[in-house]
Short mmCIF file of C-alpha atoms in Angstrom, two decimals:
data_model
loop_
_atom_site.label_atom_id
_atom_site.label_comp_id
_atom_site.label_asym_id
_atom_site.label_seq_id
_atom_site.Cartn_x
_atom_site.Cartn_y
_atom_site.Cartn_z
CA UNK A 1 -24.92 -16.29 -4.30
CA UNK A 2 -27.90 -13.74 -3.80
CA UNK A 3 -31.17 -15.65 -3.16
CA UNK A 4 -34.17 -14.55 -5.34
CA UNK A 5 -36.82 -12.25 -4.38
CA UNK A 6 -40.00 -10.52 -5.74
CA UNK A 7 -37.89 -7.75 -7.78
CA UNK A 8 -35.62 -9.10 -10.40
CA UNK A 9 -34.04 -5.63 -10.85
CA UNK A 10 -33.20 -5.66 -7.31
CA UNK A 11 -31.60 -8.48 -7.62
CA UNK A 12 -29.83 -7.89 -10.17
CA UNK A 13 -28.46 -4.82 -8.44
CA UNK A 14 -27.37 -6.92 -5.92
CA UNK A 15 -25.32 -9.45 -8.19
CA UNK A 16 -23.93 -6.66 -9.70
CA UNK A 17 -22.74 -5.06 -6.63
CA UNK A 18 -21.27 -8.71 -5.57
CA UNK A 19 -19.49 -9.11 -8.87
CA UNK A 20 -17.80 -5.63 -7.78
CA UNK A 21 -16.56 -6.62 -4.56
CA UNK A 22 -14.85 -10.07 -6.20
CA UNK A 23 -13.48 -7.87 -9.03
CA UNK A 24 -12.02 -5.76 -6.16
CA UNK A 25 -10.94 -8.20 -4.48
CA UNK A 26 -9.06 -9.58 -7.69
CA UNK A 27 -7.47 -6.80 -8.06
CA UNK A 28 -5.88 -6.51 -4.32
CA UNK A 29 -4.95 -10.40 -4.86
CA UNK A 30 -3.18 -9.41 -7.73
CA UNK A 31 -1.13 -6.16 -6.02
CA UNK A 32 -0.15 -8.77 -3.48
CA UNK A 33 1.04 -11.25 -5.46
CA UNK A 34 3.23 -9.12 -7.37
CA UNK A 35 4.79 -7.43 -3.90
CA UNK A 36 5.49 -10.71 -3.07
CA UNK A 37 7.30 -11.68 -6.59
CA UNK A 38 8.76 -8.00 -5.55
CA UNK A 39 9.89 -9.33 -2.27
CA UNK A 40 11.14 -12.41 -3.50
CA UNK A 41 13.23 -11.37 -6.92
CA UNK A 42 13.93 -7.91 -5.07
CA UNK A 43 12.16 -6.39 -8.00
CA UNK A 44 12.02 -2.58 -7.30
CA UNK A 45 10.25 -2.11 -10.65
CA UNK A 46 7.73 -4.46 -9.86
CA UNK A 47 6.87 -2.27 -6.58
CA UNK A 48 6.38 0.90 -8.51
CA UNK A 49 3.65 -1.26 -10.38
CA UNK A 50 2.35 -2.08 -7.27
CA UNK A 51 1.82 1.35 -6.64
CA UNK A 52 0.22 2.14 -9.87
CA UNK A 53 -2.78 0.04 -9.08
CA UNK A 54 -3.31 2.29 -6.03
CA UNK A 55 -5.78 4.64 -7.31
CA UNK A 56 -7.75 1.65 -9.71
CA UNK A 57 -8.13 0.03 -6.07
CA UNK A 58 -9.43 3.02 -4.54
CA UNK A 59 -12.15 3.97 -7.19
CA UNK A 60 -13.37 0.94 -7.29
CA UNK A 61 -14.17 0.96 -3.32
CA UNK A 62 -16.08 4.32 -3.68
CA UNK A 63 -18.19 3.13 -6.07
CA UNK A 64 -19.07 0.20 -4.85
CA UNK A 65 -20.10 1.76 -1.56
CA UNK A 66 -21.72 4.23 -3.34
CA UNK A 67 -23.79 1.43 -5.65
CA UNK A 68 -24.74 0.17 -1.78
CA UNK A 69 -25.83 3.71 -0.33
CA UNK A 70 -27.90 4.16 -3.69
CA UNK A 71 -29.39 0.60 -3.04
CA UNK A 72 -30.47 0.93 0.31
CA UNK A 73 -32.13 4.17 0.27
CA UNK A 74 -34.03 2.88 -2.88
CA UNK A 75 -34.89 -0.29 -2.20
CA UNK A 76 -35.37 0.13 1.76
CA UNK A 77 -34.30 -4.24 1.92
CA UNK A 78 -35.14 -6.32 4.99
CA UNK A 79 -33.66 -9.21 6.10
CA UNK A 80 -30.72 -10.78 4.22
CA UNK A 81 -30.48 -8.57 1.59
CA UNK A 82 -29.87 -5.65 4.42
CA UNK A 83 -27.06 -7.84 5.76
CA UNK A 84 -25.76 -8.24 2.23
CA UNK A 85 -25.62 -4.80 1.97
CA UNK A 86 -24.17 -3.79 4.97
CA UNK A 87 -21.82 -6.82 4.94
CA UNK A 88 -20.38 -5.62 1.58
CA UNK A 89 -19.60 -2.15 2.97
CA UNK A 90 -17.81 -3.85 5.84
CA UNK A 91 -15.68 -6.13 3.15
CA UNK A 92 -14.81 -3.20 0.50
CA UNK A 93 -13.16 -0.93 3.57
CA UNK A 94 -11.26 -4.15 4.42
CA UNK A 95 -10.23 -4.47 0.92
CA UNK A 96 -9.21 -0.97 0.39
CA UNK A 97 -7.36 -1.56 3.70
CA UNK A 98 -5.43 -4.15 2.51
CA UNK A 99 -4.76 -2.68 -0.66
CA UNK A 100 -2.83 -0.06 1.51
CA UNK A 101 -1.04 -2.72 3.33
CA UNK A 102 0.50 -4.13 -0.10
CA UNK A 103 1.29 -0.28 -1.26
CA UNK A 104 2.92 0.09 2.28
CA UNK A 105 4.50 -3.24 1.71
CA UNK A 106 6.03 -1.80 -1.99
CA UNK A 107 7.11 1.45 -0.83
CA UNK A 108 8.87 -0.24 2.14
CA UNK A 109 10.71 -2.87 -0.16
CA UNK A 110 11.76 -0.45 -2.57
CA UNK A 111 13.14 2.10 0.26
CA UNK A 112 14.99 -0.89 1.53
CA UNK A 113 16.32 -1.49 -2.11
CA UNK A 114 17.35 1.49 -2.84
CA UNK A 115 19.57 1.64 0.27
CA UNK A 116 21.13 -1.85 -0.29
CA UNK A 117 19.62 -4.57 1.74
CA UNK A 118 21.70 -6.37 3.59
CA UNK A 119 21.38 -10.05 2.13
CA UNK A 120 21.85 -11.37 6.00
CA UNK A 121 18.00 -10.45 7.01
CA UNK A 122 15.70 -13.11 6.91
CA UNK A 123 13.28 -12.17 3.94
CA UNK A 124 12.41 -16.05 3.43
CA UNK A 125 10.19 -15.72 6.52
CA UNK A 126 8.30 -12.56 4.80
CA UNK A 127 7.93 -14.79 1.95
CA UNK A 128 6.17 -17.36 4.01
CA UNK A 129 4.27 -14.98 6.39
CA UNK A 130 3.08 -13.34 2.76
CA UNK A 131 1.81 -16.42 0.73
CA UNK A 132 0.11 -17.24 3.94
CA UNK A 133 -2.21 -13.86 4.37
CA UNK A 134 -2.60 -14.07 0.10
CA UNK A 135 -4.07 -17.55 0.52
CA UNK A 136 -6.22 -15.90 3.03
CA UNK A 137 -6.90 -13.54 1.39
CA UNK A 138 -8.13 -15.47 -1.85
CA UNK A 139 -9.84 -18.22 0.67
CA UNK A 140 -12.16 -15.40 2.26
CA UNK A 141 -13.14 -13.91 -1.05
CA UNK A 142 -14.57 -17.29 -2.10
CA UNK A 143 -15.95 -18.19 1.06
CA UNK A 144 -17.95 -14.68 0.09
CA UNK A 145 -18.56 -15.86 -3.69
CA UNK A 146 -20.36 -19.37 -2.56
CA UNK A 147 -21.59 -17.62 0.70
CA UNK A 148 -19.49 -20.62 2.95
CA UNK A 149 -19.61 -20.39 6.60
CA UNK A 150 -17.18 -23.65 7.48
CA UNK A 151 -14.77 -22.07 5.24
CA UNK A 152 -15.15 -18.48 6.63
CA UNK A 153 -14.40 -19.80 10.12
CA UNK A 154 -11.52 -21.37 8.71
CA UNK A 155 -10.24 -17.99 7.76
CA UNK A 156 -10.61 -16.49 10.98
CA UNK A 157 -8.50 -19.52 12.84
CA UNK A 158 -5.86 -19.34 9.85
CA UNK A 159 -4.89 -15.65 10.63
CA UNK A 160 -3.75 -17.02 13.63
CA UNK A 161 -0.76 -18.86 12.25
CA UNK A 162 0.19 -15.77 10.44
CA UNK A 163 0.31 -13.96 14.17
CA UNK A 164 2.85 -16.90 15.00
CA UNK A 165 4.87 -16.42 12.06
CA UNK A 166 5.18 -12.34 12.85
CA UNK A 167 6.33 -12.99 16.49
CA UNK A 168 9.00 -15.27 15.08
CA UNK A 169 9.91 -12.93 13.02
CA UNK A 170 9.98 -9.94 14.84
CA UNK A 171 12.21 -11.80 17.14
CA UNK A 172 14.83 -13.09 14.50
CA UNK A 173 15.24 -9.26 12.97
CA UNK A 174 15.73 -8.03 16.37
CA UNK A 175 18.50 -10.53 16.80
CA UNK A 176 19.95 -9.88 13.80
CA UNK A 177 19.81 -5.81 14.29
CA UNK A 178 21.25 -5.96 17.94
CA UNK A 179 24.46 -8.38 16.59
CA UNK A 180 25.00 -6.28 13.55
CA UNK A 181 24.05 -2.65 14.20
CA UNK A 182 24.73 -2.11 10.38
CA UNK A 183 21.13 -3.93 9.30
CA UNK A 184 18.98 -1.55 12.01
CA UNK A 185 18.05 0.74 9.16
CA UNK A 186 16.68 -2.23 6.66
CA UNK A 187 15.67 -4.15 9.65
CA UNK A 188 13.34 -1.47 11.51
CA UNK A 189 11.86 -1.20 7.25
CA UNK A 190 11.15 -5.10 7.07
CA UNK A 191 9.48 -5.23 10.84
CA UNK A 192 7.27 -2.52 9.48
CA UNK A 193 6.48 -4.67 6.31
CA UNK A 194 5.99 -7.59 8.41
CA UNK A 195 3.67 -5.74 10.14
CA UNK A 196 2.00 -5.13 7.19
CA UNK A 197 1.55 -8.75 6.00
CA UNK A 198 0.30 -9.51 9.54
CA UNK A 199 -2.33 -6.68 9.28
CA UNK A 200 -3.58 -7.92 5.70
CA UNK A 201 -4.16 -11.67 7.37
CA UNK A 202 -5.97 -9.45 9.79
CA UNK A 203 -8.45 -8.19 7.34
CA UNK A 204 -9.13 -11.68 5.60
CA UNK A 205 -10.52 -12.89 8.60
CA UNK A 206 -12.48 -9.31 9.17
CA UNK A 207 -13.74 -10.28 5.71
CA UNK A 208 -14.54 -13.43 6.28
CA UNK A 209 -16.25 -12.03 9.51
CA UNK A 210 -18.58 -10.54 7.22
CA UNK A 211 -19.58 -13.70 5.62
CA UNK A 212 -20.62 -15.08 8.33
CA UNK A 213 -22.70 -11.77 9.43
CA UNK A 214 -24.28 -11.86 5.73
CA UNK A 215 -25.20 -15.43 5.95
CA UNK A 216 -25.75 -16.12 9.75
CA UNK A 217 -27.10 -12.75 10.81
CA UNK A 218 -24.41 -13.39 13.38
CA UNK A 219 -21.72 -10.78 14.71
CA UNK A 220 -18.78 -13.14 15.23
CA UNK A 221 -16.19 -9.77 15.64
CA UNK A 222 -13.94 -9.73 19.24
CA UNK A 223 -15.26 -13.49 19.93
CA UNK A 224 -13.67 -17.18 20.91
CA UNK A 225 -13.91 -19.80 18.49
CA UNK A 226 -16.07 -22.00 20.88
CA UNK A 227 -18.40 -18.53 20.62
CA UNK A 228 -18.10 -18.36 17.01
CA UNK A 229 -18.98 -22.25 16.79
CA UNK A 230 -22.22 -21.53 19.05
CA UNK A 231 -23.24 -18.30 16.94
CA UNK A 232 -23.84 -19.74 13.77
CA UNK A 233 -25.69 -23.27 15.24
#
């Protein structure tokens, strides 16, 4: 993924510090994956090992960022390898970031759980709205790994069909809560985890914002697609 330069050691520092970011990133994929097994088998168990990976996900951000400080201030890079750098510190905070998303997302379910949910509320929609911001998820990281710019874009216009699948949502559980005032206490806990889902969709496509920054030298953040299409020409 990192193109070759004069100093082997530097960049082998920086294949290092790109094989920490993907094992990062494995490690949110795999929180997620097990809230949504969580959501879907109502699994309170499985959300208090959800939980457990917290810290694991936390470390590994702060020293990763701390492997990029140490690089830059050494190696003083130019170019490329800069935006590398700084693109990595701008993926890690979106991965820690989603990490808390799928802890919210566990502590949420299990509340919910522990109170009896009401088996009228439409969790089948969280299901969906879920695999869909894990496949981003997963698609962003490997538009990262092979450095992919078409399939970074494609990121950024897939979080949009999670946004679609939120406001659907959001308006079937306040149906539900304003015809039976008996769900408003499980209902106002699974708008908040749907908000959650919807916010980690939102940071695959800030990650695979990033890509395109470390490959394109372009800032495609708070743009149109027709912008983002002329930006990386």
């Amino acid at each position: 993924m990192v193109e070759k330069h004069i100093s082997s050691q530097f960049d082998a520092e920086l294949n290092r510090i790109s094989t920490q970011v993907l094992e990062m990133g494995g490690v949110v994929e795999s929180q997620l994956q097990q809230v949504l097994y969580a959501l879907s088998h109502l699994s309170a168990e499985t959300c208090t090992q959800v939980l457990e990976i917290e810290d694991k996900v936390n470390r590994m951000e702060v020293q990763i960022d701390h492997d990029v400080t140490s690089t830059m201030s050494r190696r003083q890079p130019t170019a490329r390898d800069l935006r590398l750098l700084v693109g990595t510190a701008r993926i890690i905070i979106n991965l820690e970031r989603a990490g808390d998303e799928v802890c919210t997302i566990a502590k949420m379910l299990k509340s919910t759980l522990d109170n009896g949910m009401p088996r009228a509320l439409p969790t089948t929609e969280l299901r969906v709205a879920g695999s869909l911001a894990s496949d981003l998820l997963h698609r962003s990281l490997d538009a990262f790994a092979r450095m992919d710019v078409k399939a970074a874009l494609a990121v950024i216009k897939g979080d949009e069909a999670i946004d679609v699948e939120h406001e659907g949502l959001t308006r079937k559980l306040l149906t539900y809560m304003m015809e039976d005032p008996r769900t408003i206490s499980s209902g106002l806990n699974l708008l908040f985890l749907a908000r959650a889902i919807e916010r980690i969709g939102d940071h695959a496509a800030n990650i695979a914002e990033a890509v395109i920054y470390i490959a394109k030298g372009a800032d495609v953040r708070h743009t149109t697609e027709a912008e983002r299409e002329a930006a990386i020409k």
